[in-house]
PDB file of C-alpha atoms in Angstrom:
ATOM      1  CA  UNK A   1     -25.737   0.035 -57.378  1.00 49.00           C
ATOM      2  CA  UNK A   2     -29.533   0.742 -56.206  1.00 50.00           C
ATOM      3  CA  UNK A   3     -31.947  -0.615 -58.793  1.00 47.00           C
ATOM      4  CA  UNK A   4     -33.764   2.256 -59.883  1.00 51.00           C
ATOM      5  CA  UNK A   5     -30.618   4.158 -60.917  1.00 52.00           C
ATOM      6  CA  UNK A   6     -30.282   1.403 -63.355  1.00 50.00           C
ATOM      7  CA  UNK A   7     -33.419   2.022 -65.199  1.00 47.00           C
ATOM      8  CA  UNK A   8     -32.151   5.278 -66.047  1.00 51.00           C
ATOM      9  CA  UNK A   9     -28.818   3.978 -67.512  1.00 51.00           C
ATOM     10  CA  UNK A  10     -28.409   2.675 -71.296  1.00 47.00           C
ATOM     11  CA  UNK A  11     -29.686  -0.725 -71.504  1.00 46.00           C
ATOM     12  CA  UNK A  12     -25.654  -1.468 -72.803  1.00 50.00           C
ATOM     13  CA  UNK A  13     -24.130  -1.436 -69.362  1.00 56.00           C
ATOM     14  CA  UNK A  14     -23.520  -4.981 -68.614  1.00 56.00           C
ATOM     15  CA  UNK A  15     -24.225  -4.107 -64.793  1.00 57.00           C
ATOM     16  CA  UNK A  16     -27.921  -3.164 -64.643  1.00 54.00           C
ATOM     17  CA  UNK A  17     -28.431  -5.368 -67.639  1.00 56.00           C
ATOM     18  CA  UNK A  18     -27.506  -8.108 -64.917  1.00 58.00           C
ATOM     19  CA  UNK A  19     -29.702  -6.171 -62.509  1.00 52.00           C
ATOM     20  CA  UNK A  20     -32.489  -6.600 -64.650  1.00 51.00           C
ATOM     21  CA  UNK A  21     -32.558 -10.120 -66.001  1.00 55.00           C
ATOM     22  CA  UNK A  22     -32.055 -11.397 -62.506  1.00 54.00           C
ATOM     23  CA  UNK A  23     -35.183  -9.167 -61.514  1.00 53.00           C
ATOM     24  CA  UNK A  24     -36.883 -11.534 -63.642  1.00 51.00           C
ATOM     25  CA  UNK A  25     -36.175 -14.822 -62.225  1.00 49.00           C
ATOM     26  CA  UNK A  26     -38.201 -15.237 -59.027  1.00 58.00           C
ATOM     27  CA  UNK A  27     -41.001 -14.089 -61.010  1.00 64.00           C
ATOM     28  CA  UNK A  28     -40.489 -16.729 -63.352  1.00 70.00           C
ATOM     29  CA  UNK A  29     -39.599 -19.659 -60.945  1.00 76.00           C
ATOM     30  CA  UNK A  30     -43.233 -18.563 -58.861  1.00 77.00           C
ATOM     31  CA  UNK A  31     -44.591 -19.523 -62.224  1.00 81.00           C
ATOM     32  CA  UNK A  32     -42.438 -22.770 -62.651  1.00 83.00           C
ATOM     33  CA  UNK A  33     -43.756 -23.486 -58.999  1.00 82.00           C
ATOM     34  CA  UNK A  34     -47.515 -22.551 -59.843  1.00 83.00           C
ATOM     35  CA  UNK A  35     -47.478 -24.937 -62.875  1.00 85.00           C
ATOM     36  CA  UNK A  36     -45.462 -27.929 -61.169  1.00 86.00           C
ATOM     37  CA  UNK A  37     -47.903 -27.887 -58.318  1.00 87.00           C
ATOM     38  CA  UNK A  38     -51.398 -28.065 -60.373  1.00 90.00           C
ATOM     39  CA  UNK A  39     -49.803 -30.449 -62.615  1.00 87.00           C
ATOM     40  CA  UNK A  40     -49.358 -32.862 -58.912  1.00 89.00           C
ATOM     41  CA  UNK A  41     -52.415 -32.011 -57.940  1.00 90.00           C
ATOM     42  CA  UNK A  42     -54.433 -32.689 -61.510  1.00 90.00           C
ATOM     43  CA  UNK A  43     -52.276 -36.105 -61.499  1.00 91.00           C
ATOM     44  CA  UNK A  44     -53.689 -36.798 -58.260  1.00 90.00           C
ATOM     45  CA  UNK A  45     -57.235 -36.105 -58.933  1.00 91.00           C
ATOM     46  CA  UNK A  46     -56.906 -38.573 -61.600  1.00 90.00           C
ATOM     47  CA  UNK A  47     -54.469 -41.708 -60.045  1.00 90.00           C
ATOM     48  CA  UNK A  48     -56.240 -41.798 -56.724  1.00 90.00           C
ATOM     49  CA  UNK A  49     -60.036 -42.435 -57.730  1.00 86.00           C
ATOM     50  CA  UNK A  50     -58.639 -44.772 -60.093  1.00 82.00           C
ATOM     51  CA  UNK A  51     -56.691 -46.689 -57.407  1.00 83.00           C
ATOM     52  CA  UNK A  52     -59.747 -46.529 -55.015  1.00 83.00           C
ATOM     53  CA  UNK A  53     -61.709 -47.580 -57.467  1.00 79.00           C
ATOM     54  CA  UNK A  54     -59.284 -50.728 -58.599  1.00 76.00           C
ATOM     55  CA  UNK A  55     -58.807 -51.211 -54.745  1.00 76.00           C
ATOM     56  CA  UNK A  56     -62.951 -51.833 -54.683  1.00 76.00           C
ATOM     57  CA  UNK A  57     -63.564 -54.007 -57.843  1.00 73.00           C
ATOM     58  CA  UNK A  58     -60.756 -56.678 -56.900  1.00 70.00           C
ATOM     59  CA  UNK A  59     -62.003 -56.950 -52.896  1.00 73.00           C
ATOM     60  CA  UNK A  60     -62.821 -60.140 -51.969  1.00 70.00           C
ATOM     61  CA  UNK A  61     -66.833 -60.390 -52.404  1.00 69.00           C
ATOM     62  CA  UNK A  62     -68.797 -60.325 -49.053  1.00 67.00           C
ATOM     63  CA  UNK A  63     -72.000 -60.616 -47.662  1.00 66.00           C
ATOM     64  CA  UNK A  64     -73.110 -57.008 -47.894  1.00 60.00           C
ATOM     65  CA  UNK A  65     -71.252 -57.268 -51.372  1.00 63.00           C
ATOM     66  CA  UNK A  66     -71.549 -60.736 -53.446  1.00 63.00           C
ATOM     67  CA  UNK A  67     -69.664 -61.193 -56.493  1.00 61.00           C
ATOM     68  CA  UNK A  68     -71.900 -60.904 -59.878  1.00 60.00           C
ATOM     69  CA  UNK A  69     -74.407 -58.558 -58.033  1.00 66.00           C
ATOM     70  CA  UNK A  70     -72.194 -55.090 -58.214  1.00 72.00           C
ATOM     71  CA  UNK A  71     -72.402 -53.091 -61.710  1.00 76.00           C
ATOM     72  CA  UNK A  72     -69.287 -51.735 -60.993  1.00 74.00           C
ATOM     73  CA  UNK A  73     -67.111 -54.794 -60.436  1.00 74.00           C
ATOM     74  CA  UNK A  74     -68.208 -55.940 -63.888  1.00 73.00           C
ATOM     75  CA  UNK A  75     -67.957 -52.617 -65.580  1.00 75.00           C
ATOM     76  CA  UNK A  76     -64.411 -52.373 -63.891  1.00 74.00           C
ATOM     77  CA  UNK A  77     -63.561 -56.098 -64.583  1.00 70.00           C
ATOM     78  CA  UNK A  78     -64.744 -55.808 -68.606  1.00 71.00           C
ATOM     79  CA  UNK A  79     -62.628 -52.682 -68.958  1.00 73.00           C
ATOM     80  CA  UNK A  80     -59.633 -53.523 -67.098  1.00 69.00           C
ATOM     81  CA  UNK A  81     -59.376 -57.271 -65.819  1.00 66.00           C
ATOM     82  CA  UNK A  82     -57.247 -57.296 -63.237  1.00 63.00           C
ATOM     83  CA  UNK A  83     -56.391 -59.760 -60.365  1.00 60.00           C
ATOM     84  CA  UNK A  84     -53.542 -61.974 -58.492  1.00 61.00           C
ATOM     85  CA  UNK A  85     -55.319 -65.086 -60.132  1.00 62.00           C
ATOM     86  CA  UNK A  86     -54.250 -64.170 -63.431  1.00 60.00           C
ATOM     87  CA  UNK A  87     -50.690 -64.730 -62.646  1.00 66.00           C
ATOM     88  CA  UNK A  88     -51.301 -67.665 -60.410  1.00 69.00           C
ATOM     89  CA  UNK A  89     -53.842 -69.687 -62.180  1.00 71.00           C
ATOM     90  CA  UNK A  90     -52.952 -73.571 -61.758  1.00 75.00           C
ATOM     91  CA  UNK A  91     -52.055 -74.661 -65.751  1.00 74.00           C
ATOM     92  CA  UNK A  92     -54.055 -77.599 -65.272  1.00 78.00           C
ATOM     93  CA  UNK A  93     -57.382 -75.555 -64.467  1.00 81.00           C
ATOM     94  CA  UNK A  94     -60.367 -75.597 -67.243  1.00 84.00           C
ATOM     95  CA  UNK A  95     -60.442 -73.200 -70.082  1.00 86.00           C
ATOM     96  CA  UNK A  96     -62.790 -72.118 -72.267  1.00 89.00           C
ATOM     97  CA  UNK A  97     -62.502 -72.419 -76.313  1.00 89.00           C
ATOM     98  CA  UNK A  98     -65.342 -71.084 -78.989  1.00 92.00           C
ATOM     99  CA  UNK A  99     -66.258 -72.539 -81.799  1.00 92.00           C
ATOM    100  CA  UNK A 100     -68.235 -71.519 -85.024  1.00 91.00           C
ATOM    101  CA  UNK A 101     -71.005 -73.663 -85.127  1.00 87.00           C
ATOM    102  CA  UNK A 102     -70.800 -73.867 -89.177  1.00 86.00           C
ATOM    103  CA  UNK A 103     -67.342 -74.399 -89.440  1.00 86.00           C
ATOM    104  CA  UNK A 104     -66.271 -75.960 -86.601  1.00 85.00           C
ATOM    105  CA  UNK A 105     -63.197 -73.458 -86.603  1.00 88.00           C
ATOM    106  CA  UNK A 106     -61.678 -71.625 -83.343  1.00 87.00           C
ATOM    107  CA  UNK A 107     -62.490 -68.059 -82.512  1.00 87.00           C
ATOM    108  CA  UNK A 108     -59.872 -67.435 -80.460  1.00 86.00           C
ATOM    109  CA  UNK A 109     -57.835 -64.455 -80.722  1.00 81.00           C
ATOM    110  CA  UNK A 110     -54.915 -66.199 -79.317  1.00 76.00           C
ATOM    111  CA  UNK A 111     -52.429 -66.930 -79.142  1.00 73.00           C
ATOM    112  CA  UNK A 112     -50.938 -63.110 -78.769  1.00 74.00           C
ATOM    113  CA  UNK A 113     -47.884 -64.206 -81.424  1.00 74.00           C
ATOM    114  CA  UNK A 114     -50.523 -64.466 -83.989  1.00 76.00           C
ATOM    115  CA  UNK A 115     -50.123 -61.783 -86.986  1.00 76.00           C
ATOM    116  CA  UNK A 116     -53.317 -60.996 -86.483  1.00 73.00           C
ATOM    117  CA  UNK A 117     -52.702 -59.447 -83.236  1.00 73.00           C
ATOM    118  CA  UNK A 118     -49.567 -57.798 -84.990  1.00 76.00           C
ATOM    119  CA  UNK A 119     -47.465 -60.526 -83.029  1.00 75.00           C
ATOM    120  CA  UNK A 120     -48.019 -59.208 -79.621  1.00 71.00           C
ATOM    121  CA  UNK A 121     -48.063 -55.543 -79.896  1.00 77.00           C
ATOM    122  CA  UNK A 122     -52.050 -55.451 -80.005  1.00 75.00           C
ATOM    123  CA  UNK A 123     -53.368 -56.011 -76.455  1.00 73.00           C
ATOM    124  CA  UNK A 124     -56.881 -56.315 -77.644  1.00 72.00           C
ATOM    125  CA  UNK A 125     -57.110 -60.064 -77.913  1.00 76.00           C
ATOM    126  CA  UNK A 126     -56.697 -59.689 -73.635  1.00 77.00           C
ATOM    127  CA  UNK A 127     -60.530 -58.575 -73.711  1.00 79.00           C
ATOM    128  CA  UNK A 128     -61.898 -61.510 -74.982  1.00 85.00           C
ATOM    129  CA  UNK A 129     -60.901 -63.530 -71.844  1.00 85.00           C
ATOM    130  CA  UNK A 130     -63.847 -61.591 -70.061  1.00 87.00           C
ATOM    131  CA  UNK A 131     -66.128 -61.683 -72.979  1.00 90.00           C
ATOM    132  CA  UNK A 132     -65.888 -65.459 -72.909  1.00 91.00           C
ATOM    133  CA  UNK A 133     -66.555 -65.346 -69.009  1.00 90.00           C
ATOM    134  CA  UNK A 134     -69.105 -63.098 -69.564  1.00 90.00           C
ATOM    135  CA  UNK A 135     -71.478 -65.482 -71.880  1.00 92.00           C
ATOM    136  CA  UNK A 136     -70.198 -69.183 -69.714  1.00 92.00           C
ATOM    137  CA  UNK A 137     -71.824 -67.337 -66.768  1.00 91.00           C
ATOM    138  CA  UNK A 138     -74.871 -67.080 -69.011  1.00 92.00           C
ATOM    139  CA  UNK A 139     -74.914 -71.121 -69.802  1.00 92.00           C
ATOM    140  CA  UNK A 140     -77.769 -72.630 -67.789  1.00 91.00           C
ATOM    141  CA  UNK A 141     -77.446 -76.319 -69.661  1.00 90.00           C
ATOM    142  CA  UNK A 142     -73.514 -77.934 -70.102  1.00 92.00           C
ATOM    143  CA  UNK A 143     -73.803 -81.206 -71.499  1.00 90.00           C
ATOM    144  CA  UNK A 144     -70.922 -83.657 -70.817  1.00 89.00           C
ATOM    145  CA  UNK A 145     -69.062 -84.793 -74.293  1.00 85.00           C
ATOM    146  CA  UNK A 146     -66.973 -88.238 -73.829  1.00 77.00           C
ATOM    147  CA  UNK A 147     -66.151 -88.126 -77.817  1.00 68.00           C
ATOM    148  CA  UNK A 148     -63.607 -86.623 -79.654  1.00 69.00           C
ATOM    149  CA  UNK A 149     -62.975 -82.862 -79.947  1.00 73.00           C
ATOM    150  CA  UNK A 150     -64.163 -83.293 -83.613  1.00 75.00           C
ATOM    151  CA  UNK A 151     -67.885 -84.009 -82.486  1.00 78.00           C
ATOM    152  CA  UNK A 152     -68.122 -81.993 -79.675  1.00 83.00           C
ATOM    153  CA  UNK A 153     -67.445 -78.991 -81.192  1.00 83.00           C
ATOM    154  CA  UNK A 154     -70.488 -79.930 -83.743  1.00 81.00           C
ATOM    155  CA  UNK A 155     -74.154 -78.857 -83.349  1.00 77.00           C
ATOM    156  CA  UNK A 156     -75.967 -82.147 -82.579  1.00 76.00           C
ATOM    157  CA  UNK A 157     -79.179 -83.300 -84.883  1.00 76.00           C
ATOM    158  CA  UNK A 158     -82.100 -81.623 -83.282  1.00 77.00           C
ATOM    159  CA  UNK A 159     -80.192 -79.805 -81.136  1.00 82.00           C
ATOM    160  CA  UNK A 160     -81.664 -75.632 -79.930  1.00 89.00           C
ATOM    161  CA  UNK A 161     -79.441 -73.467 -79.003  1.00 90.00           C
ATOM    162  CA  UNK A 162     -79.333 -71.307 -75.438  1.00 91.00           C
ATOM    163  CA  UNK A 163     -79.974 -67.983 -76.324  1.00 92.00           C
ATOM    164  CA  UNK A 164     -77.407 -65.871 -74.492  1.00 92.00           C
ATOM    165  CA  UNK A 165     -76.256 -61.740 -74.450  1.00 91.00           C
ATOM    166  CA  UNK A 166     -72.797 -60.427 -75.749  1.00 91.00           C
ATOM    167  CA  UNK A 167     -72.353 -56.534 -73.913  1.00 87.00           C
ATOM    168  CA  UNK A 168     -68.579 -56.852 -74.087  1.00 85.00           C
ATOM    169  CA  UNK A 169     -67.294 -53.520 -75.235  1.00 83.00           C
ATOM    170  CA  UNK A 170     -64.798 -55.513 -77.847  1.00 82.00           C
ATOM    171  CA  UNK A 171     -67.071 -58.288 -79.344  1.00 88.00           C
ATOM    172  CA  UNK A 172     -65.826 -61.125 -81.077  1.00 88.00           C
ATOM    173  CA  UNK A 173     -68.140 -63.763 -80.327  1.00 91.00           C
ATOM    174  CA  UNK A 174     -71.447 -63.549 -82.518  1.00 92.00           C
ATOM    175  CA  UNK A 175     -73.998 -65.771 -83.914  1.00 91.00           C
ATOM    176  CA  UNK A 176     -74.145 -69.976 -83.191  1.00 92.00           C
ATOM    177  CA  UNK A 177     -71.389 -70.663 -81.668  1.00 93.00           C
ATOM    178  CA  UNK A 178     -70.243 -73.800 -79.713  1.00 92.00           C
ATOM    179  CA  UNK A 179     -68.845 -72.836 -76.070  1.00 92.00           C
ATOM    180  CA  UNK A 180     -66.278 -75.508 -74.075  1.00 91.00           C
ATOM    181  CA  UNK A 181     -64.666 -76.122 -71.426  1.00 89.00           C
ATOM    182  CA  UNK A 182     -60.851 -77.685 -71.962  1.00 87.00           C
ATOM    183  CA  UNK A 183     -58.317 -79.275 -69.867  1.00 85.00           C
ATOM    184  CA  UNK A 184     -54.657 -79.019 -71.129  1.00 81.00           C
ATOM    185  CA  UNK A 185     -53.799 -82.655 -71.890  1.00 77.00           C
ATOM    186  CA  UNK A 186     -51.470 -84.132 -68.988  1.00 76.00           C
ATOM    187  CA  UNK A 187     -48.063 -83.771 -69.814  1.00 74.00           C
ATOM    188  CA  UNK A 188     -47.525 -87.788 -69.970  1.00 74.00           C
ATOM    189  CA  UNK A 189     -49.435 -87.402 -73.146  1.00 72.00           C
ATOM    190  CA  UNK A 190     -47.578 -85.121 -74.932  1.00 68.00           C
ATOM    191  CA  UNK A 191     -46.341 -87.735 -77.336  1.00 72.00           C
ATOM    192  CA  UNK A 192     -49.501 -88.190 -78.782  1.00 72.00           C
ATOM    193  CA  UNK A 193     -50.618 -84.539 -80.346  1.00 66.00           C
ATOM    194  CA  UNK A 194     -52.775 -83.920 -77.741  1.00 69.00           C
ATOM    195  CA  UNK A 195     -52.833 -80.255 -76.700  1.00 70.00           C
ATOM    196  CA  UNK A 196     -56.322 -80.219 -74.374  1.00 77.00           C
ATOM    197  CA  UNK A 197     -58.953 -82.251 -74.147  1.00 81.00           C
ATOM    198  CA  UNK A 198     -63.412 -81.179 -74.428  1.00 85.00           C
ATOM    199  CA  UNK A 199     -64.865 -81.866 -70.858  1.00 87.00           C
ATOM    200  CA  UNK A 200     -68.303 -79.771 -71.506  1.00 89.00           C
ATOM    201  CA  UNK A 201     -69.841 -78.402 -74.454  1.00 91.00           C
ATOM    202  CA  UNK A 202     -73.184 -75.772 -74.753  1.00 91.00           C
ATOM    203  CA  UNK A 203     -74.429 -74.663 -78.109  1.00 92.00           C
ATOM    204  CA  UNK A 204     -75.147 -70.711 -77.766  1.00 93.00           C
ATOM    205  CA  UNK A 205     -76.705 -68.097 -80.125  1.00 93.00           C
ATOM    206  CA  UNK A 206     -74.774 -65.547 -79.074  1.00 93.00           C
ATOM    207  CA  UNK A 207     -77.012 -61.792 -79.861  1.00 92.00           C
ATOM    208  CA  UNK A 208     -74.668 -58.714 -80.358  1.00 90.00           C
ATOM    209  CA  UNK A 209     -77.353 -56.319 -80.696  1.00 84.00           C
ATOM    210  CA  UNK A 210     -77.776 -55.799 -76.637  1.00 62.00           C
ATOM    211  CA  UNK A 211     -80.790 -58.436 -76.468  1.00 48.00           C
ATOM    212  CA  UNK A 212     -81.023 -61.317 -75.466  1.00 43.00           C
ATOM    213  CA  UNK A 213     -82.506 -64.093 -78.504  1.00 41.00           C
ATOM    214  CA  UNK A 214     -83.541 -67.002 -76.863  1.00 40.00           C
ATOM    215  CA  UNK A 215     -84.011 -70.515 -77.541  1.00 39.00           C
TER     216      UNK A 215
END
């Protein structure tokens, strides 16, 4: 039946009712295909200069490119960390621990089974890793500590601290602090309560405000 006689006929007639919803469809699917193919194209504008740009901030540093000297690394690195060494970091290797300098108590946000990070559904306590990097690369003066973790993590008599700059975007480190640097007690030890033990110490006032205080 030709398609135009249709249009004359009363909309009832189950025929060129047919006739007319399936003039519809190829209309309809163009549209389906319009929409499917700038949503592909808008997801690619946005995944691949984020993978070229994550491909860039974790290649290996270079002459014509020297870790520490690129903006964009660090930007990259403080908003997304990222890196094979994360998941293949020795156990054994140093960490650094902070200290308030009044109380002597950790500022750690971890570990991430702590209520306060809402026992490991917030991922926020992950950006203090880099903050902490962020102000040890600032240290110019680590002074050995022999003693117990008790008085190393205590401001000496006399002692100044190294003024230093926080620009993490999350900042949880403020004020006098005491910085360290920790290896995990060896495992032959673990009979004795010993979880890590205080290699270095460096007593920082830590400035929040985007400048750096000074001594």
């Amino acid at each position: 039946m030709p398609f135009t006689t249709c249009l004359t006929r009363v909309l009832s007639n189950s025929t060129c009712r047919s006739l007319l919803q399936r003039s519809h469809v190829p209309s309809d699917q163009k549209e389906m295909k319009s929409q499917a193919r700038w949503g592909f194209l808008a997801s690619l504008a946005i995944l691949v200069p984020s993978f070229l740009l994550s491909l860039y901030a974790g290649w290996p540093s270079n002459v014509l490119n020297p870790s520490g000297s690129d903006p964009i690394r660090k930007h990259v690195a403080m908003t997304v960390p990222q890196g094979w060494a994360f998941f293949t970091k020795p156990p054994d290797d140093p960490e650094i621990g902070v200290y308030e300098a009044r109380t002597g108590k950790s500022i750690l946000a971890t570990p991430q089974t702590k209520a306060a990070n809402l026992f490991g559904l917030s991922r926020a306590q992950r950006a203090q890793g880099p903050e902490l990097a962020s102000l040890a690369a600032q240290v110019t003066r680590w002074e050995d500590c022999d003693a117990g973790a008790a008085s190393c993590i205590e401001p000496r008599s006399g002692e100044h601290p190294q003024g230093v700059s926080n620009d993490a975007f999350i900042r949880t480190v403020c004020g006098r602090v005491v910085l360290t640097s920790e290896r995990p007690a060896p495992w032959a030890y673990r009979g004795f309560g010993l979880s890590s033990r205080i290699d270095q110490r460096a007593f920082l006032d830590v400035d929040c405000s985007g400048r750096t205080t000074g001594p």
